[in-house]
Amino acid sequence: MLALGTGLRGQALLIRRVKDVLYGEDFPIGIEVDTEFEYSSYLVPVHVFSEAFKSAEQLLASQPVTALANLLQILGFLGVSGTTLYALFKRLKGRRIEKPDDIPKELNINISVDLLIRIYNDPEVQTQLRKTLDPLRQDGIEEFQTRRGGVVLERVSKKDLHAADEAEIQDLTKDEEIDLGIEKVAWRRNLAWHFSDDRTSFDARIEDEQFWKRIEAGEAFSDGDRLRVHLRTTARRKPNGTLTIERRIPTVIDVQHVRNRQSELF
């Protein structure tokens, strides 16, 4: 029951987010689950419908029909392989689209390639897509399926999810030399500093003994200072699916204080 609730909530939020990226607030939809399940607790009839269809006039217009068809196709309810979120998830092992070769050559969908990429790469879509598949982490749940009229259209197996998890760990685990901006300092060695790599912010513990000796000697650091460091990132996933990421800095290569950089400008 807990697994089912998590997956259904993820799917509802996924459907809503994909619709928002596609059409914004101008195309309202409804998402409903039957009050009674016909077969079992794990076969859940989900209905996605357009509010526009409630008007007989708009029912004859092509725009709502096309919009709803595109939405259902991306979500895996129309049976066109290769262009659904789940097909892309399996094809890319959970990774985001980075190049044209990542997507099928024949899209068979009435939206642009750029829009499809924007939908799939959207952070909220990625988050809710994984939550929809989260029940696969439970013992006894082996496959997620979308169906229409009793026919299976898309399927994601436990093996597919594990492959995506492994690929994510591989992508996160790395050693690199990188420039980091200091956002918050910590004066105890066992505490993490808060950094930014100009894209994301994160915590990392500094383990460089020579760097700590500089601090003990009185060197001050503040917001805006930058460090050139060796950054070591490791990641692991718990049995319940929770991803933990640890970042450590074994070596500080160079220090650039903001006050020194400003003086150089003039």
PDB file of C-alpha atoms in Angstrom, residues 92-186:
ATOM      1  CA  LEU A  92      19.312   6.406 -21.638  1.00  0.00           C
ATOM      2  CA  LYS A  93      19.503   4.406 -18.378  1.00  0.00           C
ATOM      3  CA  GLY A  94      18.003   7.348 -16.527  1.00  0.00           C
ATOM      4  CA  ARG A  95      20.491   9.883 -17.912  1.00  0.00           C
ATOM      5  CA  ARG A  96      19.283  13.149 -19.400  1.00  0.00           C
ATOM      6  CA  ILE A  97      19.335  13.877 -23.131  1.00  0.00           C
ATOM      7  CA  GLU A  98      22.646  15.499 -24.118  1.00  0.00           C
ATOM      8  CA  LYS A  99      22.902  14.975 -27.881  1.00  0.00           C
ATOM      9  CA  PRO A 100      20.570  14.286 -30.842  1.00  0.00           C
ATOM     10  CA  ASP A 101      21.626  10.622 -30.992  1.00  0.00           C
ATOM     11  CA  ASP A 102      20.063  10.114 -27.555  1.00  0.00           C
ATOM     12  CA  ILE A 103      16.541  10.224 -29.016  1.00  0.00           C
ATOM     13  CA  PRO A 104      14.946   8.019 -31.724  1.00  0.00           C
ATOM     14  CA  LYS A 105      15.219   9.286 -35.296  1.00  0.00           C
ATOM     15  CA  GLU A 106      11.499   8.664 -35.908  1.00  0.00           C
ATOM     16  CA  LEU A 107       9.636  10.550 -33.214  1.00  0.00           C
ATOM     17  CA  ASN A 108       6.057  10.005 -34.481  1.00  0.00           C
ATOM     18  CA  ILE A 109       4.833  12.820 -32.298  1.00  0.00           C
ATOM     19  CA  ASN A 110       3.351  16.221 -33.038  1.00  0.00           C
ATOM     20  CA  ILE A 111       5.864  18.316 -31.082  1.00  0.00           C
ATOM     21  CA  SER A 112       9.365  19.569 -31.853  1.00  0.00           C
ATOM     22  CA  VAL A 113      12.538  17.735 -30.859  1.00  0.00           C
ATOM     23  CA  ASP A 114      13.584  20.713 -28.727  1.00  0.00           C
ATOM     24  CA  LEU A 115      10.324  20.582 -26.788  1.00  0.00           C
ATOM     25  CA  LEU A 116      10.617  16.830 -26.234  1.00  0.00           C
ATOM     26  CA  ILE A 117      14.149  17.326 -24.886  1.00  0.00           C
ATOM     27  CA  ARG A 118      12.980  20.167 -22.634  1.00  0.00           C
ATOM     28  CA  ILE A 119      10.202  17.995 -21.216  1.00  0.00           C
ATOM     29  CA  TYR A 120      12.388  14.950 -20.568  1.00  0.00           C
ATOM     30  CA  ASN A 121      15.295  16.983 -19.106  1.00  0.00           C
ATOM     31  CA  ASP A 122      13.042  19.081 -16.876  1.00  0.00           C
ATOM     32  CA  PRO A 123      14.242  18.552 -13.254  1.00  0.00           C
ATOM     33  CA  GLU A 124      10.703  18.173 -11.901  1.00  0.00           C
ATOM     34  CA  VAL A 125       9.806  15.663 -14.637  1.00  0.00           C
ATOM     35  CA  GLN A 126      12.929  13.660 -13.790  1.00  0.00           C
ATOM     36  CA  THR A 127      12.091  13.706 -10.086  1.00  0.00           C
ATOM     37  CA  GLN A 128       8.476  12.597 -10.512  1.00  0.00           C
ATOM     38  CA  LEU A 129       9.389  10.005 -13.163  1.00  0.00           C
ATOM     39  CA  ARG A 130      11.658   8.270 -10.650  1.00  0.00           C
ATOM     40  CA  LYS A 131       9.006   8.527  -7.924  1.00  0.00           C
ATOM     41  CA  THR A 132       6.508   6.866 -10.275  1.00  0.00           C
ATOM     42  CA  LEU A 133       8.938   3.967 -10.679  1.00  0.00           C
ATOM     43  CA  ASP A 134       9.906   3.900  -6.993  1.00  0.00           C
ATOM     44  CA  PRO A 135       7.619   0.918  -6.143  1.00  0.00           C
ATOM     45  CA  LEU A 136       9.986  -1.260  -8.213  1.00  0.00           C
ATOM     46  CA  ARG A 137      12.428  -1.036  -5.293  1.00  0.00           C
ATOM     47  CA  GLN A 138      10.046  -3.127  -3.170  1.00  0.00           C
ATOM     48  CA  ASP A 139      10.326  -6.909  -2.998  1.00  0.00           C
ATOM     49  CA  GLY A 140       7.662  -8.597  -5.103  1.00  0.00           C
ATOM     50  CA  ILE A 141       7.087  -5.662  -7.481  1.00  0.00           C
ATOM     51  CA  GLU A 142       8.921  -6.552 -10.677  1.00  0.00           C
ATOM     52  CA  GLU A 143       7.508  -4.305 -13.417  1.00  0.00           C
ATOM     53  CA  PHE A 144       5.749  -0.991 -14.003  1.00  0.00           C
ATOM     54  CA  GLN A 145       3.341  -0.898 -16.966  1.00  0.00           C
ATOM     55  CA  THR A 146       1.062   1.515 -18.747  1.00  0.00           C
ATOM     56  CA  ARG A 147      -1.956  -0.081 -20.401  1.00  0.00           C
ATOM     57  CA  ARG A 148      -4.831   0.940 -22.621  1.00  0.00           C
ATOM     58  CA  GLY A 149      -7.843  -1.315 -23.047  1.00  0.00           C
ATOM     59  CA  GLY A 150      -5.982  -4.080 -21.226  1.00  0.00           C
ATOM     60  CA  VAL A 151      -3.050  -3.985 -23.683  1.00  0.00           C
ATOM     61  CA  VAL A 152       0.423  -3.301 -22.237  1.00  0.00           C
ATOM     62  CA  LEU A 153       1.937  -0.278 -24.019  1.00  0.00           C
ATOM     63  CA  GLU A 154       5.025   0.575 -21.948  1.00  0.00           C
ATOM     64  CA  ARG A 155       6.912  -1.372 -19.334  1.00  0.00           C
ATOM     65  CA  VAL A 156       9.849  -0.624 -17.037  1.00  0.00           C
ATOM     66  CA  SER A 157      11.337  -3.535 -15.105  1.00  0.00           C
ATOM     67  CA  LYS A 158      13.204  -3.679 -11.824  1.00  0.00           C
ATOM     68  CA  LYS A 159      16.307  -4.435 -13.917  1.00  0.00           C
ATOM     69  CA  ASP A 160      15.789  -1.217 -15.915  1.00  0.00           C
ATOM     70  CA  LEU A 161      15.594   0.828 -12.713  1.00  0.00           C
ATOM     71  CA  HIS A 162      18.708  -0.816 -11.283  1.00  0.00           C
ATOM     72  CA  ALA A 163      20.579  -0.053 -14.534  1.00  0.00           C
ATOM     73  CA  ALA A 164      19.550   3.604 -14.219  1.00  0.00           C
ATOM     74  CA  ASP A 165      20.675   3.657 -10.576  1.00  0.00           C
ATOM     75  CA  GLU A 166      24.078   2.225 -11.494  1.00  0.00           C
ATOM     76  CA  ALA A 167      24.519   4.737 -14.318  1.00  0.00           C
ATOM     77  CA  GLU A 168      23.659   7.589 -11.944  1.00  0.00           C
ATOM     78  CA  ILE A 169      26.244   6.400  -9.407  1.00  0.00           C
ATOM     79  CA  GLN A 170      28.876   6.140 -12.153  1.00  0.00           C
ATOM     80  CA  ASP A 171      28.148   9.672 -13.346  1.00  0.00           C
ATOM     81  CA  LEU A 172      28.349  11.134  -9.840  1.00  0.00           C
ATOM     82  CA  THR A 173      31.477   9.291  -8.691  1.00  0.00           C
ATOM     83  CA  LYS A 174      34.543  11.166  -9.920  1.00  0.00           C
ATOM     84  CA  ASP A 175      37.807  12.920  -9.059  1.00  0.00           C
ATOM     85  CA  GLU A 176      38.289  16.325 -10.644  1.00  0.00           C
ATOM     86  CA  GLU A 177      40.268  19.542 -10.467  1.00  0.00           C
ATOM     87  CA  ILE A 178      37.764  22.386 -10.308  1.00  0.00           C
ATOM     88  CA  ASP A 179      37.275  26.050  -9.331  1.00  0.00           C
ATOM     89  CA  LEU A 180      34.776  26.583  -6.512  1.00  0.00           C
ATOM     90  CA  GLY A 181      33.280  29.744  -5.087  1.00  0.00           C
ATOM     91  CA  ILE A 182      32.999  29.919  -1.301  1.00  0.00           C
ATOM     92  CA  GLU A 183      29.457  30.566  -0.076  1.00  0.00           C
ATOM     93  CA  LYS A 184      29.871  29.642   3.581  1.00  0.00           C
ATOM     94  CA  VAL A 185      32.944  28.763   5.645  1.00  0.00           C
ATOM     95  CA  ALA A 186      33.246  26.340   8.566  1.00  0.00           C
TER      96      ALA A 186
END
